[in-house]
Amino acid sequence: METAVSTAEKSVQEVIASLGKLKQEIHKTIVGQEEIIDQLLITFLAGGHGLLEGVPGLAKTLMIRSLSEAIDLKFKRIQFTPDLMPTDIIGTEILEEDHGTGKRVFKFNKGPIFANIILADEINRTSPKTQSALLEAMQEFEVTYGGVTYPLDRPFFILATQNPIEQAGTFPLPEAQLDRFLLYIKVNYPTSEEERAILAGTTGRKGAAIERVMEGHKILEAQKFVREVHINADLIGWVSDLVRATRPKETDVKYVRDWVRWGAGPRAGQAMILTAKARALLSGRLAVTQEDIRSVAFPVLRHRILTNFKAEAEGITSDDVTTHLLEKHTHRTKFIIQ
């Protein structure tokens, strides 16, 4: 007779195996980008939302679509354009005739936000007013229209893509909305070998179709397991010190005081621990290591550290600040002076 412990261990191993199959299916259409795919899966496992940034043509949309096709969840794509309105996302009331009474009544017609996986394509191509329509959904997992609140189905993920802000016709995302994204993922150009494989694979015969290998309820089960992954008090303290060291008014780190305008808030520490746990589970482990935290630190802090004008003039980014903190200090060292 199986014990409760052995049953739980079996369930964990099944989830880990399913995640491995999920990655295999994504790689049917995506060459390389191993780290990016891992970060997308970490976002799912941690129950958050992800923002992918990269120039056009780097398969950001294809990557998200491939992931959604491999999971048995409802998927919707919203193409963000300058003329998109909030009601195009949330939905609107329409006047319908009640066939029973013959009276005309208003009925709420749900928009594309009512799905499990939302692809917000080129989110920075639309106005801040429309971008803000996602705020309540991202934080509260519900939307309000006409004074009535409508819950969203769980699991619920928003995976947004955006083009670099230097490109014409883009609108910067508000800081409040940026903070709602668990990870800010940078998609870079493929390596030389990867690009050759892409050219060979996309100009020949059509590749194998993606199969659904994971059911929606398994994602919810995996999210529960993530929260049970162990992290010791020493690493929690290190995360707290790291996040606090990004704040120029609280830190003794000269580099931060020189180049940072605003540091990360407590939500960054929560995100770092949760995504480190998700990375550990994705790697088949039930305990967080320092390497897990180092790996997720960049996408967690990238949009939560705001550099000052002097840093922008010198080309110093939030990633540079994170690199400095991680290179100069280990989890046994205080964040001082350097």
XYZ file of C-alpha atoms in Angstrom:
338
model
C 0.000 0.000 0.000
C 1.414 3.364 -1.047
C 2.024 5.961 1.633
C 1.002 9.609 1.270
C 4.676 10.551 0.886
C 5.330 8.071 -1.922
C 2.147 9.185 -3.704
C 3.239 12.827 -3.497
C 6.721 11.956 -4.792
C 5.149 10.068 -7.685
C 2.984 13.085 -8.540
C 6.022 15.372 -8.483
C 7.950 13.066 -10.804
C 4.966 12.934 -13.183
C 4.874 16.739 -13.309
C 8.629 16.921 -13.939
C 8.296 14.361 -16.754
C 5.394 16.331 -18.279
C 7.486 19.504 -18.251
C 10.250 17.671 -20.112
C 7.767 16.561 -22.783
C 6.471 20.126 -22.993
C 9.947 21.420 -23.821
C 10.367 18.714 -26.468
C 7.153 19.792 -28.192
C 8.188 23.458 -28.211
C 11.507 22.519 -29.804
C 9.613 21.046 -32.759
C 9.156 24.631 -33.970
C 11.776 26.592 -31.992
C 15.497 26.091 -32.569
C 17.704 26.835 -29.564
C 16.514 29.586 -27.168
C 16.789 27.086 -24.306
C 17.046 29.754 -21.621
C 14.059 31.686 -23.008
C 11.880 28.565 -23.091
C 12.903 27.738 -19.513
C 11.953 31.246 -18.403
C 8.544 30.919 -20.071
C 7.931 27.631 -18.265
C 9.141 29.165 -14.995
C 6.562 31.925 -15.485
C 3.841 29.293 -15.877
C 4.997 27.268 -12.881
C 5.159 30.345 -10.661
C 1.666 31.431 -11.736
C 2.760 34.803 -13.098
C 2.845 36.736 -16.351
C 5.756 37.199 -18.736
C 6.952 40.041 -20.957
C 9.178 39.131 -23.916
C 11.164 41.832 -25.664
C 13.090 41.521 -28.898
C 13.268 42.905 -32.400
C 10.754 41.578 -34.960
C 11.485 38.176 -36.434
C 12.896 36.381 -33.372
C 9.937 33.963 -33.051
C 8.526 35.477 -29.854
C 4.942 34.960 -30.992
C 5.667 31.499 -32.403
C 7.290 30.464 -29.128
C 4.231 31.433 -27.098
C 1.826 29.888 -29.602
C 3.822 26.634 -29.592
C 3.668 26.523 -25.809
C -0.088 27.069 -25.804
C -0.630 24.336 -28.399
C 1.168 21.802 -26.193
C -1.092 22.521 -23.194
C -4.809 21.731 -23.047
C -5.896 25.285 -22.240
C -7.987 27.930 -23.991
C -5.748 30.302 -25.958
C -6.481 33.791 -27.303
C -4.265 36.182 -29.226
C -4.764 39.948 -29.017
C -2.924 42.046 -31.585
C -2.238 45.410 -29.971
C -2.535 48.370 -32.343
C -2.769 52.159 -31.810
C -6.562 52.113 -32.308
C -7.276 49.181 -29.945
C -9.776 50.080 -27.196
C -10.157 48.611 -23.662
C -13.529 47.123 -24.628
C -11.791 45.196 -27.426
C -9.941 43.337 -24.656
C -12.430 43.093 -21.789
C -15.685 42.959 -23.718
C -18.775 45.141 -23.886
C -22.517 45.099 -23.311
C -24.778 44.432 -26.259
C -28.529 44.870 -26.555
C -30.318 41.554 -27.060
C -33.933 40.509 -27.201
C -35.109 38.077 -24.535
C -36.995 35.433 -26.518
C -39.053 34.514 -23.458
C -40.386 37.982 -22.620
C -39.773 39.838 -25.847
C -37.982 42.577 -23.920
C -34.610 43.958 -24.882
C -31.903 43.565 -22.247
C -28.209 44.317 -22.027
C -25.933 41.292 -22.025
C -22.197 41.326 -21.354
C -20.310 39.945 -24.341
C -16.979 38.630 -23.044
C -13.802 39.744 -24.778
C -10.656 37.736 -25.573
C -9.297 38.277 -22.037
C -11.571 35.399 -20.978
C -9.144 32.594 -21.791
C -6.389 30.708 -19.958
C -3.426 31.848 -22.025
C -3.451 35.347 -23.499
C -0.898 36.365 -26.103
C -0.713 40.159 -25.924
C 1.185 40.679 -29.157
C 3.211 43.903 -29.476
C 1.701 45.304 -26.296
C 3.681 48.540 -26.577
C 2.040 49.407 -29.914
C -1.146 50.572 -28.187
C -1.969 53.524 -25.934
C -1.424 53.508 -22.139
C -5.203 53.698 -21.654
C -5.660 50.368 -23.407
C -2.577 48.842 -21.777
C -4.037 49.653 -18.359
C -7.101 47.536 -19.164
C -4.950 44.506 -18.349
C -3.974 45.680 -14.843
C -6.932 44.278 -12.905
C -6.828 40.997 -14.809
C -3.101 40.543 -14.158
C -3.276 41.253 -10.440
C -6.747 40.156 -9.310
C -7.560 37.532 -11.978
C -10.877 39.251 -12.625
C -12.256 42.116 -14.705
C -14.903 44.715 -13.923
C -17.332 46.204 -16.427
C -20.343 48.360 -15.643
C -19.868 47.847 -11.911
C -20.009 44.047 -12.226
C -16.948 41.884 -11.532
C -16.319 38.811 -13.684
C -13.808 36.172 -12.487
C -11.306 34.752 -14.958
C -10.696 31.046 -15.406
C -7.606 29.596 -13.747
C -4.874 29.012 -14.626
C -4.575 32.436 -16.235
C -1.438 33.725 -17.928
C -0.690 36.831 -19.936
C 2.367 36.472 -22.131
C 3.114 39.781 -23.813
C 5.592 40.611 -26.544
C 7.031 44.018 -27.276
C 9.509 45.629 -29.611
C 12.457 47.611 -28.229
C 11.433 51.067 -27.102
C 13.847 52.737 -29.551
C 11.625 51.722 -32.464
C 9.126 54.237 -33.827
C 5.451 53.928 -32.953
C 5.823 52.397 -29.499
C 4.436 53.447 -26.100
C 6.420 52.724 -22.911
C 4.578 50.470 -20.484
C 3.689 52.236 -17.195
C 5.832 51.205 -14.210
C 2.751 49.895 -12.371
C 1.992 47.514 -15.217
C 5.613 46.485 -15.714
C 5.728 45.414 -12.070
C 2.791 43.065 -12.692
C 4.970 40.986 -15.006
C 6.777 38.299 -13.053
C 9.630 38.099 -15.574
C 10.932 40.495 -18.218
C 12.536 38.213 -20.790
C 14.997 39.486 -23.391
C 15.017 37.519 -26.651
C 18.333 37.807 -28.466
C 19.450 36.847 -31.959
C 20.189 33.139 -32.503
C 23.738 31.852 -32.646
C 25.344 31.113 -36.010
C 24.630 27.384 -35.695
C 21.052 28.001 -34.603
C 20.432 30.382 -37.489
C 21.676 27.810 -39.990
C 19.369 25.216 -38.442
C 16.466 27.679 -38.675
C 17.163 28.348 -42.355
C 17.375 24.638 -43.129
C 14.304 23.709 -41.100
C 11.945 26.444 -42.287
C 12.636 26.277 -46.018
C 12.144 22.550 -46.500
C 9.311 20.192 -45.713
C 6.808 21.159 -43.058
C 7.875 19.960 -39.617
C 5.981 17.706 -37.234
C 2.831 19.101 -35.654
C 2.876 19.979 -31.970
C 0.970 17.528 -29.783
C -0.826 18.330 -26.550
C 1.180 16.667 -23.812
C -0.060 18.425 -20.672
C -3.539 19.029 -19.307
C -4.547 22.340 -17.797
C -5.137 20.974 -14.305
C -1.548 19.681 -14.266
C -0.328 23.283 -14.408
C -2.312 24.080 -11.250
C -0.906 20.952 -9.621
C 2.625 21.967 -10.596
C 2.086 25.455 -9.145
C 1.235 23.859 -5.786
C 4.410 21.765 -5.892
C 6.496 24.868 -6.649
C 5.441 26.474 -3.379
C 6.521 23.343 -1.502
C 10.078 23.442 -2.896
C 12.496 24.095 -0.027
C 14.635 27.227 0.299
C 16.820 27.708 3.364
C 16.803 30.799 5.557
C 20.313 31.785 4.438
C 19.200 32.103 0.807
C 16.035 33.974 1.782
C 18.203 36.449 3.668
C 20.486 36.804 0.654
C 17.519 37.565 -1.621
C 16.316 40.199 0.831
C 19.784 41.784 0.984
C 20.086 41.696 -2.811
C 16.742 43.425 -3.366
C 17.399 46.037 -0.687
C 20.819 46.720 -2.210
C 19.114 47.963 -5.396
C 17.579 50.930 -3.528
C 19.862 53.988 -3.696
C 18.495 55.555 -0.501
C 18.994 52.398 1.564
C 22.211 50.884 0.213
C 25.898 51.517 0.840
C 26.771 50.248 -2.650
C 28.303 53.229 -4.455
C 27.529 51.805 -7.919
C 23.826 51.738 -7.070
C 23.830 55.227 -5.551
C 25.584 56.575 -8.656
C 23.411 55.009 -11.342
C 20.016 54.000 -9.913
C 16.988 56.264 -9.546
C 14.543 53.753 -8.053
C 15.253 50.283 -6.727
C 13.150 47.140 -6.587
C 10.290 46.735 -4.097
C 9.351 43.733 -1.936
C 7.473 42.178 -4.864
C 10.863 41.597 -6.496
C 11.980 39.418 -3.584
C 8.763 37.427 -3.732
C 9.186 36.951 -7.474
C 12.825 35.923 -7.106
C 12.111 33.232 -4.524
C 9.052 31.892 -6.349
C 10.790 31.729 -9.736
C 13.898 30.179 -8.156
C 11.645 27.463 -6.737
C 10.065 26.988 -10.167
C 13.510 26.696 -11.774
C 14.516 24.076 -9.219
C 11.401 22.000 -9.957
C 11.929 22.397 -13.708
C 15.445 21.011 -13.161
C 14.055 18.040 -11.226
C 15.077 19.303 -7.776
C 13.050 20.005 -4.647
C 15.445 22.514 -3.085
C 16.615 25.943 -4.268
C 20.314 26.588 -4.884
C 22.186 29.864 -5.159
C 22.501 29.267 -8.911
C 18.699 29.209 -9.213
C 18.533 32.679 -7.689
C 21.384 34.013 -9.830
C 19.667 32.703 -12.960
C 16.303 34.374 -12.296
C 17.731 37.613 -10.849
C 18.077 39.294 -14.259
C 14.523 38.774 -15.610
C 13.097 39.536 -12.146
C 15.004 42.799 -11.589
C 15.274 44.027 -15.192
C 12.009 45.991 -15.087
C 12.075 46.776 -11.371
C 15.336 48.747 -11.261
C 15.008 52.204 -12.799
C 18.335 53.781 -13.734
C 18.827 57.555 -13.668
C 19.406 59.931 -16.580
C 23.164 59.862 -16.052
C 23.147 56.071 -16.414
C 21.084 56.291 -19.606
C 23.595 58.751 -21.052
C 26.438 56.354 -20.220
C 24.573 53.301 -21.527
C 24.335 51.664 -18.099
C 21.272 49.425 -17.761
C 19.458 47.668 -14.943
C 21.159 44.443 -16.056
C 24.524 46.115 -15.421
C 23.408 46.947 -11.883
C 22.306 43.353 -11.284
C 25.573 42.048 -12.735
C 27.577 44.291 -10.400
C 25.680 43.128 -7.328
C 25.952 39.443 -8.241
C 29.640 39.610 -9.173
C 30.763 41.554 -6.128
C 28.757 39.731 -3.500
C 27.860 36.155 -2.580
C 25.102 35.087 -0.220
C 27.609 35.210 2.650
C 28.749 38.775 1.943
C 27.072 42.023 2.908
C 26.282 44.513 0.135
C 28.632 47.351 1.035
C 30.570 50.218 -0.485
C 31.717 48.695 -3.808
